[in-house]
PDB file of C-alpha atoms in Angstrom:
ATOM      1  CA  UNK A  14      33.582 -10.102 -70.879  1.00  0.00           C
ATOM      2  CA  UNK A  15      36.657 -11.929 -72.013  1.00  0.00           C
ATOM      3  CA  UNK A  16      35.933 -12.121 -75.391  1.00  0.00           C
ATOM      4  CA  UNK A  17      35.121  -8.054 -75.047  1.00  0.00           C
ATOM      5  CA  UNK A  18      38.799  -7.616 -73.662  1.00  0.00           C
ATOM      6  CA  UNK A  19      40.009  -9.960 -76.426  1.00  0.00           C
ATOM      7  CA  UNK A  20      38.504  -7.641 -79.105  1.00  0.00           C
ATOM      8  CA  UNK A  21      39.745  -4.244 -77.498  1.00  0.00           C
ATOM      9  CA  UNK A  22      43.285  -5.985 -76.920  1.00  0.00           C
ATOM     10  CA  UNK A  23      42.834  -6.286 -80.774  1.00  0.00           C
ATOM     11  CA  UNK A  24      41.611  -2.550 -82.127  1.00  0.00           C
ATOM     12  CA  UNK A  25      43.968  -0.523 -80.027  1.00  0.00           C
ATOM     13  CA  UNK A  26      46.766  -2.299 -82.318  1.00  0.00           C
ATOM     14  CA  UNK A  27      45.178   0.088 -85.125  1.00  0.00           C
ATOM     15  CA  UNK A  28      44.042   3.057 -83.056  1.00  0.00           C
ATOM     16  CA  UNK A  29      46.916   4.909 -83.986  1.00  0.00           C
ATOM     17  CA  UNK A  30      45.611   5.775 -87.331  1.00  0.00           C
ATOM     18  CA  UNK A  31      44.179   9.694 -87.012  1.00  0.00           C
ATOM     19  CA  UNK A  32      42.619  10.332 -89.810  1.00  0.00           C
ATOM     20  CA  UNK A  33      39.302   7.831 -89.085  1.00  0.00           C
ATOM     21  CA  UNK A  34      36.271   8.969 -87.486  1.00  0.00           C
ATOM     22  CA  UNK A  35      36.735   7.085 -84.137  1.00  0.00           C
ATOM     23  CA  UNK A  36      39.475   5.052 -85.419  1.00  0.00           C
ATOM     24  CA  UNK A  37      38.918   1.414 -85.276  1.00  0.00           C
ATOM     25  CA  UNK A  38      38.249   0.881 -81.946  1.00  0.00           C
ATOM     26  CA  UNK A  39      35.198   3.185 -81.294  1.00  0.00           C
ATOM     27  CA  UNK A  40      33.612   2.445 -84.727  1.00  0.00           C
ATOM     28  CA  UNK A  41      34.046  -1.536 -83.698  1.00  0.00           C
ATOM     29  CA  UNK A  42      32.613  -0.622 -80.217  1.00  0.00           C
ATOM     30  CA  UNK A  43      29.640   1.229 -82.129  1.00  0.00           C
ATOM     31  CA  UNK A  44      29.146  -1.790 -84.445  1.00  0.00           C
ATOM     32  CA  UNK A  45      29.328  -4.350 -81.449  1.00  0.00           C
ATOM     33  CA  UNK A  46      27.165  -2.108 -79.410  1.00  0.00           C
ATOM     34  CA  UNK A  47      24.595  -2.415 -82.021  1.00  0.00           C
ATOM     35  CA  UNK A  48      25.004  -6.354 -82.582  1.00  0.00           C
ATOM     36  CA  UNK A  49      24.253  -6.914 -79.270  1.00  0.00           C
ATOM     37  CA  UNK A  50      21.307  -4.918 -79.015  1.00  0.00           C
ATOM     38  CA  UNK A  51      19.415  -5.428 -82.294  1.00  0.00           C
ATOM     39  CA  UNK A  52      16.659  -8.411 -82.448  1.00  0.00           C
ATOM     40  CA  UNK A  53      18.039 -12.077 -83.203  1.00  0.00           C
ATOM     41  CA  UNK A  54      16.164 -12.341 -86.666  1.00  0.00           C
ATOM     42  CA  UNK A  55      18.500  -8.958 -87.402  1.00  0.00           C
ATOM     43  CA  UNK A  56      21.384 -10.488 -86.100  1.00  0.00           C
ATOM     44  CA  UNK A  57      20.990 -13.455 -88.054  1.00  0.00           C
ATOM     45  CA  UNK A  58      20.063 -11.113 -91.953  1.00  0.00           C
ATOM     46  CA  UNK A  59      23.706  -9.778 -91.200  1.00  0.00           C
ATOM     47  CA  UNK A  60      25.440 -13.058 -90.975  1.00  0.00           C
ATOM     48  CA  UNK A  61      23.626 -13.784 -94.020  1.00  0.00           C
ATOM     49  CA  UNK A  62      24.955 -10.782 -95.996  1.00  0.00           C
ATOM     50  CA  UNK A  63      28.591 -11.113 -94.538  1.00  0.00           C
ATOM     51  CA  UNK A  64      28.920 -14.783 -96.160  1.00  0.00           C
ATOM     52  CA  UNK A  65      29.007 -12.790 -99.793  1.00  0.00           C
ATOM     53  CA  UNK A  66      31.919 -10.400 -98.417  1.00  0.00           C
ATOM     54  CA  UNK A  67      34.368 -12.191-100.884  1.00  0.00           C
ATOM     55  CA  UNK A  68      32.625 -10.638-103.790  1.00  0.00           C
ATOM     56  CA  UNK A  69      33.251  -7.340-102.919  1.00  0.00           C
ATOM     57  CA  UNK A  70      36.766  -8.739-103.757  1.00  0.00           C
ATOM     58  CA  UNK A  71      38.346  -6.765-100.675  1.00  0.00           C
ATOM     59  CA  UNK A  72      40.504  -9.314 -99.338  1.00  0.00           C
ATOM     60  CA  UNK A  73      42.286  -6.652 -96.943  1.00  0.00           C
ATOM     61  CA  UNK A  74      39.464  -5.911 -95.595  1.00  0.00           C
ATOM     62  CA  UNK A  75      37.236  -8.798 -95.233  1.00  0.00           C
ATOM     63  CA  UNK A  76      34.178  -8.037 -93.222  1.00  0.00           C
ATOM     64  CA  UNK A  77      34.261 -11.480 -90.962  1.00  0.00           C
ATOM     65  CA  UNK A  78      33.103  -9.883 -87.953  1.00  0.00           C
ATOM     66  CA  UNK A  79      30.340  -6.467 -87.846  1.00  0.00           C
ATOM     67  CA  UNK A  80      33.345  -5.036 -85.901  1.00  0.00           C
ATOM     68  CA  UNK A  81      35.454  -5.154 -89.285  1.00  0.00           C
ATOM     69  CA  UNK A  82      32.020  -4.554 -91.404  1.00  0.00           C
ATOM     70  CA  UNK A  83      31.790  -1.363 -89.027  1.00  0.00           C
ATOM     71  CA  UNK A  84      35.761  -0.033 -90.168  1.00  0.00           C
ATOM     72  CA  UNK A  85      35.507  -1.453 -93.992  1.00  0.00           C
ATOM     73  CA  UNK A  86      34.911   2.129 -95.086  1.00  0.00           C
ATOM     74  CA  UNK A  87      38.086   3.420 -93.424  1.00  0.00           C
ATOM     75  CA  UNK A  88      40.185   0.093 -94.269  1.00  0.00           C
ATOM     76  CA  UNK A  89      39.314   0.394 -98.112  1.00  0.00           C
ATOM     77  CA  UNK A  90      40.745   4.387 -97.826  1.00  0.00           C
ATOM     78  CA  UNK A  91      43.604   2.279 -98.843  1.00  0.00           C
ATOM     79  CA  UNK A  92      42.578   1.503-102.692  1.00  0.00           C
ATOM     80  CA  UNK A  93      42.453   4.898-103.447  1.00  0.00           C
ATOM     81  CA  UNK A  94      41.689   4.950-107.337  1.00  0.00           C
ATOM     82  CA  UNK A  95      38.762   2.611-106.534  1.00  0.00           C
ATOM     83  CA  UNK A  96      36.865   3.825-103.488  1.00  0.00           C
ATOM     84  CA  UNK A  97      37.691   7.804-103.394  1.00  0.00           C
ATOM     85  CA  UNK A  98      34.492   9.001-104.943  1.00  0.00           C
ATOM     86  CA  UNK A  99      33.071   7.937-100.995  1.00  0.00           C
ATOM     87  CA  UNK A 100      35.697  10.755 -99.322  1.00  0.00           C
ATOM     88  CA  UNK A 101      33.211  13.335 -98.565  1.00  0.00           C
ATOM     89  CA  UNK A 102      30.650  10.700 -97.481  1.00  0.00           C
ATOM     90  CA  UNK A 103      32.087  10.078 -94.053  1.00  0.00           C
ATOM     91  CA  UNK A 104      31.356  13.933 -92.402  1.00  0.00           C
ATOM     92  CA  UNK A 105      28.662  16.456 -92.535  1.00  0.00           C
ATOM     93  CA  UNK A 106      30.567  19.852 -91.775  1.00  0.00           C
ATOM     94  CA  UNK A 107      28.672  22.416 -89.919  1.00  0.00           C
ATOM     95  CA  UNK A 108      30.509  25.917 -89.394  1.00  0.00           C
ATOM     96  CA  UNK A 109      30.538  26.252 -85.426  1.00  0.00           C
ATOM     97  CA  UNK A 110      30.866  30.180 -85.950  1.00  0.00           C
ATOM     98  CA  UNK A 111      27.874  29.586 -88.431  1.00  0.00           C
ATOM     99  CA  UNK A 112      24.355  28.476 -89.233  1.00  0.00           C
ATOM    100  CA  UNK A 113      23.485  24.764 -88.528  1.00  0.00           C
ATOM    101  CA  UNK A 114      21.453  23.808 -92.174  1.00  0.00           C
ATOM    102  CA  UNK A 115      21.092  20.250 -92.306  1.00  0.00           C
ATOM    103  CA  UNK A 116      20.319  21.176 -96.590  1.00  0.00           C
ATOM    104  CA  UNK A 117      21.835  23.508 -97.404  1.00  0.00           C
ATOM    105  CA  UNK A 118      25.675  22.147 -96.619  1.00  0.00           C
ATOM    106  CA  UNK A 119      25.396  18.824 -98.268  1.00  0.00           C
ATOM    107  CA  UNK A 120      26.615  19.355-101.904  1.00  0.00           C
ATOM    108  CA  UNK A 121      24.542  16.656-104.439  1.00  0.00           C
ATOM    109  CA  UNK A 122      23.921  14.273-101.577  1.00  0.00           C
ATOM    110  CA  UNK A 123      28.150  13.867-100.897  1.00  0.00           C
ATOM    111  CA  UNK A 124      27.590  13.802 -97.203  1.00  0.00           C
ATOM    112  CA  UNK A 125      27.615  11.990 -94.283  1.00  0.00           C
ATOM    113  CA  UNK A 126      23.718  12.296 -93.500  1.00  0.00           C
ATOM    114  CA  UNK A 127      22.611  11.507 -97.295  1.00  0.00           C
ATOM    115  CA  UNK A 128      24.100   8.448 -97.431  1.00  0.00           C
ATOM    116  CA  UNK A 129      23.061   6.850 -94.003  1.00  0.00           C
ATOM    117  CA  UNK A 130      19.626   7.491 -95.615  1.00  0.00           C
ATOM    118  CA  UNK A 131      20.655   6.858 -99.285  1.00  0.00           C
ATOM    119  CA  UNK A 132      22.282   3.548 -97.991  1.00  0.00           C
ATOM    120  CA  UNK A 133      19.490   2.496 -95.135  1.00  0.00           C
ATOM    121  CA  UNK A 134      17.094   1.955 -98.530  1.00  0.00           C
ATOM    122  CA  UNK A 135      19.628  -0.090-100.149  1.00  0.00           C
ATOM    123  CA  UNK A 136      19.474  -2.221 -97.387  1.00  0.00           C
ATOM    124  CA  UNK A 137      16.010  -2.536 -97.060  1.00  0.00           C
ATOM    125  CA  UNK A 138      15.936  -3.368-100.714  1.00  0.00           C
ATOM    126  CA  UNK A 139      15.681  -7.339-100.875  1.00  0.00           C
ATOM    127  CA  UNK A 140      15.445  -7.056-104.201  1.00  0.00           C
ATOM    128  CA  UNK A 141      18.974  -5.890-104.589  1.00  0.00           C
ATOM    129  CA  UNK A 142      21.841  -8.486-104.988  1.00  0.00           C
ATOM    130  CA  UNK A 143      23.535  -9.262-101.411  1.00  0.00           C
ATOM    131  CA  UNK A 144      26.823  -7.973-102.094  1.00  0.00           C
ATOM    132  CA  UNK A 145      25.329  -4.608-102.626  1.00  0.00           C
ATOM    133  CA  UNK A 146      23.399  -5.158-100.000  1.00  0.00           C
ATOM    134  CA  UNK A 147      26.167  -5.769 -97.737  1.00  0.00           C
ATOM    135  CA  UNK A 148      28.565  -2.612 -98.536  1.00  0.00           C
ATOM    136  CA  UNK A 149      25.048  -0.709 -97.614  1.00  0.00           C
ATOM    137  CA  UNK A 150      25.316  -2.526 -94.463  1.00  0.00           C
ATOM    138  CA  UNK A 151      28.897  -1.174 -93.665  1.00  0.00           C
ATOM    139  CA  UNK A 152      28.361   1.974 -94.894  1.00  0.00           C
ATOM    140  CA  UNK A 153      25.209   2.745 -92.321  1.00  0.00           C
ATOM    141  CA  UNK A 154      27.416   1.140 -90.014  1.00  0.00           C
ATOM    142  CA  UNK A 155      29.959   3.337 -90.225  1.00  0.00           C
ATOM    143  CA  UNK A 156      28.273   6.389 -91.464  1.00  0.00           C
ATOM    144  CA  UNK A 157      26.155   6.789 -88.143  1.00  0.00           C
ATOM    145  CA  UNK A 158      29.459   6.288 -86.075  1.00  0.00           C
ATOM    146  CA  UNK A 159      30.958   9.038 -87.758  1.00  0.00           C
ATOM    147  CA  UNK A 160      28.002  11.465 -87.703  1.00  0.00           C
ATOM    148  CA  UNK A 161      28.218  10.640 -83.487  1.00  0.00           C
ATOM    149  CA  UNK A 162      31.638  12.027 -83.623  1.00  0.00           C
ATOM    150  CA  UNK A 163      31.633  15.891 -82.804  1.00  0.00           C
ATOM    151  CA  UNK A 164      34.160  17.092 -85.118  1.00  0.00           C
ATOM    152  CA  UNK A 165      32.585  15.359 -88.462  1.00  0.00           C
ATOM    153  CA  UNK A 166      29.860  17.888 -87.885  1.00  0.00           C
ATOM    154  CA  UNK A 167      30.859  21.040 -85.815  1.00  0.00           C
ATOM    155  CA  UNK A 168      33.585  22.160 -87.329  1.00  0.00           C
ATOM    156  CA  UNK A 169      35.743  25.732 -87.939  1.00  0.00           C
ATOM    157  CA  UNK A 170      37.004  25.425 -91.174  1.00  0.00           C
ATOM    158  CA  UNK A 171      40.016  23.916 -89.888  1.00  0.00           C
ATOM    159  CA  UNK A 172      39.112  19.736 -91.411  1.00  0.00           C
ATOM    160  CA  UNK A 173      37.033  19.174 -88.515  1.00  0.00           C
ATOM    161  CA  UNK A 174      40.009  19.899 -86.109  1.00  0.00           C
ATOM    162  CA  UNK A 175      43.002  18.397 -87.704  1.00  0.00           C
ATOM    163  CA  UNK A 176      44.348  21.230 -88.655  1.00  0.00           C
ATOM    164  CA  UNK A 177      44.752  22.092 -85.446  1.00  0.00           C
ATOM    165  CA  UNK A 178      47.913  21.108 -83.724  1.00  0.00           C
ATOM    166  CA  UNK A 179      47.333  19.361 -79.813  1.00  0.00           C
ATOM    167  CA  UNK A 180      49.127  18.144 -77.248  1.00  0.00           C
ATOM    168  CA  UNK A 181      46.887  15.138 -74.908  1.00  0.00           C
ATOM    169  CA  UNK A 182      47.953  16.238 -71.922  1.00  0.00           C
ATOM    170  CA  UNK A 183      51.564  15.863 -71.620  1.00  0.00           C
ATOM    171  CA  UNK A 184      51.896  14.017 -74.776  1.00  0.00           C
ATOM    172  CA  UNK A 185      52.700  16.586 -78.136  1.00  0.00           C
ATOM    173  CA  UNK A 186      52.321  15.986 -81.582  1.00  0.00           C
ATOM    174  CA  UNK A 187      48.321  15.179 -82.302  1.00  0.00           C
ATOM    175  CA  UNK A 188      45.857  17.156 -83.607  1.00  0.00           C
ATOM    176  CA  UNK A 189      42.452  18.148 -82.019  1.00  0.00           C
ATOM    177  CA  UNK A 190      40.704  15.855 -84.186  1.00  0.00           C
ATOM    178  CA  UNK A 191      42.966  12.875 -83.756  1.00  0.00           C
ATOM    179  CA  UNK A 192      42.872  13.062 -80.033  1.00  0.00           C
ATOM    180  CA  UNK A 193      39.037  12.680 -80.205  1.00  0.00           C
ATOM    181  CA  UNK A 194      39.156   9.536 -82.920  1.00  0.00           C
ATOM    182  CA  UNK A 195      41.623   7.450 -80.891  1.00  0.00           C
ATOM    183  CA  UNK A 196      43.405   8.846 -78.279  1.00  0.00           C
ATOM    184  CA  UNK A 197      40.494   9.900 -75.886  1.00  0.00           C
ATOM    185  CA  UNK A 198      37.842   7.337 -77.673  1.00  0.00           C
ATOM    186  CA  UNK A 199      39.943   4.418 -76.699  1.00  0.00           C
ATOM    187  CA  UNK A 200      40.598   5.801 -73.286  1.00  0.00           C
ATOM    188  CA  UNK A 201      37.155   6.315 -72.602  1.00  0.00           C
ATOM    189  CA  UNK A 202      35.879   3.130 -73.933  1.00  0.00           C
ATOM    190  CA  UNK A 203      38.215   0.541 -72.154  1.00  0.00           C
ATOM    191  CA  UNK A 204      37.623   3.063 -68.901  1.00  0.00           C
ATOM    192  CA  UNK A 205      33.981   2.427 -68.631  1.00  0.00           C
ATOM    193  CA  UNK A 206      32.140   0.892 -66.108  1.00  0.00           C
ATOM    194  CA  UNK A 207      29.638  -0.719 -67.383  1.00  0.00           C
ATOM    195  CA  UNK A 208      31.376  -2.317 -70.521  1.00  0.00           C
ATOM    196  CA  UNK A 209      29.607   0.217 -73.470  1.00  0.00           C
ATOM    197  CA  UNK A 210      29.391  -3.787 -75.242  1.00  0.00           C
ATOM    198  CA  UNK A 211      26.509  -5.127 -73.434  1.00  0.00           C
ATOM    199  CA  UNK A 212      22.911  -5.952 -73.594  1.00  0.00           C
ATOM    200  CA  UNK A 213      20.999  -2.174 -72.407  1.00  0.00           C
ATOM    201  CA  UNK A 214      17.947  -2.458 -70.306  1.00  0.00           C
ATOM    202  CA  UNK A 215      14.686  -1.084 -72.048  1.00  0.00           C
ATOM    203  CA  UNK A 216      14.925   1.875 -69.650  1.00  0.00           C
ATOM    204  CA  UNK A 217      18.886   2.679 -71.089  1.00  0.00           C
ATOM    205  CA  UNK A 218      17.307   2.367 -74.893  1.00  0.00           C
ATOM    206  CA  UNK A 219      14.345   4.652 -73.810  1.00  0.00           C
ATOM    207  CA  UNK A 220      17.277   7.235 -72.798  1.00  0.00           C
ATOM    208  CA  UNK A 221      19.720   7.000 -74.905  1.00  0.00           C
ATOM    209  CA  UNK A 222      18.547   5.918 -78.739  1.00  0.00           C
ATOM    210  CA  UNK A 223      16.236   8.979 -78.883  1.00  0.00           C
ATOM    211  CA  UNK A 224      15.914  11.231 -82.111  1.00  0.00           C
ATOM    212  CA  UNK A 225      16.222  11.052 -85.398  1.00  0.00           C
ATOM    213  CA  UNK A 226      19.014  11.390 -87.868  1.00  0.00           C
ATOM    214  CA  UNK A 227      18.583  15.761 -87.946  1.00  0.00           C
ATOM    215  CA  UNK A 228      18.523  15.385 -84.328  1.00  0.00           C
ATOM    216  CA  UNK A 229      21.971  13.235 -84.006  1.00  0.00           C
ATOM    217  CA  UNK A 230      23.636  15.750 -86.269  1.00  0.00           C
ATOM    218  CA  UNK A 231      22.165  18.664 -84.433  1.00  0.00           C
ATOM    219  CA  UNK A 232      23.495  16.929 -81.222  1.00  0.00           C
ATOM    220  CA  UNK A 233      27.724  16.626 -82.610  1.00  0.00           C
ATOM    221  CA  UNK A 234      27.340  20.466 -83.836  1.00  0.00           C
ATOM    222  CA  UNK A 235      26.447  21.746 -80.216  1.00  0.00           C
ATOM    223  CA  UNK A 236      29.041  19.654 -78.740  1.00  0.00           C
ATOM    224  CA  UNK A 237      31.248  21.230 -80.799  1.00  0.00           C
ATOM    225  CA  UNK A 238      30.335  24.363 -80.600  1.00  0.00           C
ATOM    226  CA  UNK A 239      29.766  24.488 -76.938  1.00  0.00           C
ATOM    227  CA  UNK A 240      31.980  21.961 -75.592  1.00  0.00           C
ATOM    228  CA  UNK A 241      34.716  20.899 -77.697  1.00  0.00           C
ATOM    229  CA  UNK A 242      35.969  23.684 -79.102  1.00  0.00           C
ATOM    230  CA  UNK A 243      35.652  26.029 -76.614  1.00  0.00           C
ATOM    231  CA  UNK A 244      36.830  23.726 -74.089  1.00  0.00           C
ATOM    232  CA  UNK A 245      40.308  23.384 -76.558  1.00  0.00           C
ATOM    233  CA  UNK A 246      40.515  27.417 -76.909  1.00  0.00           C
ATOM    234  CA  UNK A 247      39.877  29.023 -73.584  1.00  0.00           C
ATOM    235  CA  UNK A 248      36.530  28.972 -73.112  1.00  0.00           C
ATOM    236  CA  UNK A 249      35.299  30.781 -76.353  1.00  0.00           C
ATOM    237  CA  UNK A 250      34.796  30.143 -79.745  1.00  0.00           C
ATOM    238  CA  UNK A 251      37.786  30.882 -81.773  1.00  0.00           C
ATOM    239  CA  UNK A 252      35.496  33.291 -84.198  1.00  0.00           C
ATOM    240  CA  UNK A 253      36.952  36.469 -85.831  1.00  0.00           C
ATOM    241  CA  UNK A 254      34.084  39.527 -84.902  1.00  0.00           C
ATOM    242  CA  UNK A 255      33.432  39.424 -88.396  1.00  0.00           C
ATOM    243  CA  UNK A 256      33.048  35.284 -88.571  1.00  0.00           C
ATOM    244  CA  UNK A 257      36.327  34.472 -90.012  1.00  0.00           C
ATOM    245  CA  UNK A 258      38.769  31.883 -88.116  1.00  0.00           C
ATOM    246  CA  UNK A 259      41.088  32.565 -85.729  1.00  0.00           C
ATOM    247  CA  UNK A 260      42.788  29.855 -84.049  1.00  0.00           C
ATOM    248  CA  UNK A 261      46.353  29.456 -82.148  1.00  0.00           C
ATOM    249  CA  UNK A 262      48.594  27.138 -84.140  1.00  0.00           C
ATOM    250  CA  UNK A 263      48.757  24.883 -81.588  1.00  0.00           C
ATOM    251  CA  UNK A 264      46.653  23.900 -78.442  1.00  0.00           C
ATOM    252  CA  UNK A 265      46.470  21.998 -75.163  1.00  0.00           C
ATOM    253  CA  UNK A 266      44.062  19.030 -74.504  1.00  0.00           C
ATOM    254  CA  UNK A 267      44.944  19.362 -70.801  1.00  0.00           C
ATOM    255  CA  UNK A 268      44.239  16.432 -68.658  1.00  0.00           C
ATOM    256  CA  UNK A 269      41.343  17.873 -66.677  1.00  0.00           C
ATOM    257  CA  UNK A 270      39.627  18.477 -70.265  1.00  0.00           C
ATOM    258  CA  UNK A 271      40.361  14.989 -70.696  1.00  0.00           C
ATOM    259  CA  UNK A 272      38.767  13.814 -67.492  1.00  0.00           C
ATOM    260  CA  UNK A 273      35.729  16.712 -68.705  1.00  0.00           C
ATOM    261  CA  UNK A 274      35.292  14.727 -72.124  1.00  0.00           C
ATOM    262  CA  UNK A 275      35.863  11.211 -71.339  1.00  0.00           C
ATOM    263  CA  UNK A 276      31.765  10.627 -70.345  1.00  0.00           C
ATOM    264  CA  UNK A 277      31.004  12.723 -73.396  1.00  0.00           C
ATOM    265  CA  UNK A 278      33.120  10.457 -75.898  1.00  0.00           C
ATOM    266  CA  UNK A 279      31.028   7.283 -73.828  1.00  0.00           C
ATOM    267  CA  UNK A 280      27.471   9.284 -74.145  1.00  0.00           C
ATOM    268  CA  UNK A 281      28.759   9.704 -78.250  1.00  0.00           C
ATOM    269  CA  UNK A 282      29.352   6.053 -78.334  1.00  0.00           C
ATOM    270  CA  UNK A 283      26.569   4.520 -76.426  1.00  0.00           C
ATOM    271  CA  UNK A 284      23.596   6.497 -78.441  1.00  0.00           C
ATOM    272  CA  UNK A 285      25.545   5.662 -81.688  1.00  0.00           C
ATOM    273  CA  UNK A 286      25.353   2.162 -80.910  1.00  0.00           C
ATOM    274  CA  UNK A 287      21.839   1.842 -79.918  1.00  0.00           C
ATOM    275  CA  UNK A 288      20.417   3.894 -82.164  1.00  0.00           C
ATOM    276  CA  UNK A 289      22.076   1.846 -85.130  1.00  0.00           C
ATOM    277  CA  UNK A 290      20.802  -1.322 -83.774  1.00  0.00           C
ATOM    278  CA  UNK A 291      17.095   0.350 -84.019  1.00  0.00           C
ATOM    279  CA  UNK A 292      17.880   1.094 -87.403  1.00  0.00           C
ATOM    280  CA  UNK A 293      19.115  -2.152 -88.540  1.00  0.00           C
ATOM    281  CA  UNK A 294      16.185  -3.689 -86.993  1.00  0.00           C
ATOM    282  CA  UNK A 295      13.931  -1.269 -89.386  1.00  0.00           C
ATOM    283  CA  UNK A 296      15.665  -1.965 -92.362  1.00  0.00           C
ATOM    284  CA  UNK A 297      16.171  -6.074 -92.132  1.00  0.00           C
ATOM    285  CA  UNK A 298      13.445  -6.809 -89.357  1.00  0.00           C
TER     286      UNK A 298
END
């Protein structure tokens, strides 16, 4: 427990930073989530991979802990020239006034969902050289934390939210999606009772790491679609008759939506987590 309050002492520092699925702290939660919950053999194939991190020749961004292998992808965002071709990888949008297609809306494999299973191969692949295998590693990591956040998948044309203008309760100058990545994620996570960072029972892995990766997406897009958004707008969907988007330029995250999504955001989290760690145990068991 202390060393848990030592680490979220240490991610809020960053959680200002809007424009990351989850911002630091909920993608380190997801990552320590799953490193407490996969099997020891698991545990022990990542240690191995994360003593070649210096060869990815990151030294910003060194992944010395699976909290800071779970945010590489975000911390390299600074290197621009070298790491932009991975932009689109980080989201799957899904029009919330739309049809959910899993397919059909992921352009050449440039998506969120395509990579967690391009990348779960490459780390599978022993054959593969362990630096390579490693930045698989972080990418899967990351890549199922982000597809757990609502507004990387429902979406209304708007960047998944943050182009719309919020306030978080009596606090102005966010944007819907930015609330959801920090403000409200780290709320919710240093809020909850349980810790999210523990060993589950059988019985909480048999509830909560369900599905499969169609079903995780499918799961953000009708948060989004019949939580998040309408929640932010009124109660209804901010859909034109004839599909296009209408939205206010600026809304209200009012505290009793923030008291509505604050078990959501955990329930996001939790099943992220947990379902990682089964995957990690697939692909290095």
């Amino acid at each position: 427990m202390r060393k848990f309050a030592l680490l979220l002492a240490a991610l809020a520092t960053l959680v200002s930073t809007p424009s990351f699925a989850w911002g630091y702290l909920g993608h380190g939660t997801i990552g320590a989530i799953a490193w407490a919950n996969v099997k020891p053999s698991t545990r022990a194939a990542m240690r191995r991979l994360m003593a070649h991190q210096a060869e990815l020749d990151t030294p910003e961004c060194a992944m010395t802990s699976i909290e800071k292998v779970a945010t590489w992808p975000d911390c390299i965002k600074g290197e621009k020239g070298r790491w932009s071709y991975q932009s689109s990888w980080h989201y799957h949008d899904q029009p919330i006034c739309g049809t959910f297609d899993l397919k059909q809306l992921c352009r050449d494999g440039m998506c969120a969902t395509a990579q967690i299973i391009r990348n779960e191969k490459l780390l599978a692949n022993r054959k593969l050289a362990p630096v390579l295998r490693l930045e698989a590693l972080s990418l899967v990591v990351h890549f199922v934390g982000d597809i757990h956040q609502p507004l990387h998948v429902g979406e209304n044309e708007d960047m998944g939210g943050n182009a719309v203008k919020a306030d978080y309760g009596d606090a102005p100058g966010r944007n819907l999606h930015s609330i959801w990545d920090t403000t409200l994620a780290e709320r919710a996570i240093t809020s909850a009772r349980p810790p999210l960072v523990r060993v589950y029972s059988a019985a909480e892995k048999a509830q909560l790491a369900t599905g499969g990766l169609e079903d995780w997406t499918r799961e953000s897009y009708e948060i989004s679609r019949d939580f998040l958004y309408p929640l932010a707008f009124g109660g209804k969907l901010p859909c034109n008759v004839g599909g296009g988007v209408k939205e206010p330029q600026k809304v209200v995250w009012t505290n009793a939506a923030i008291e509505q999504a604050i078990p959501v955001v955990d329930e996001r989290i939790e099943r992220a987590g947990l379902r990682l760690a089964q995957m990690l145990d697939k692909a290095l068991g």
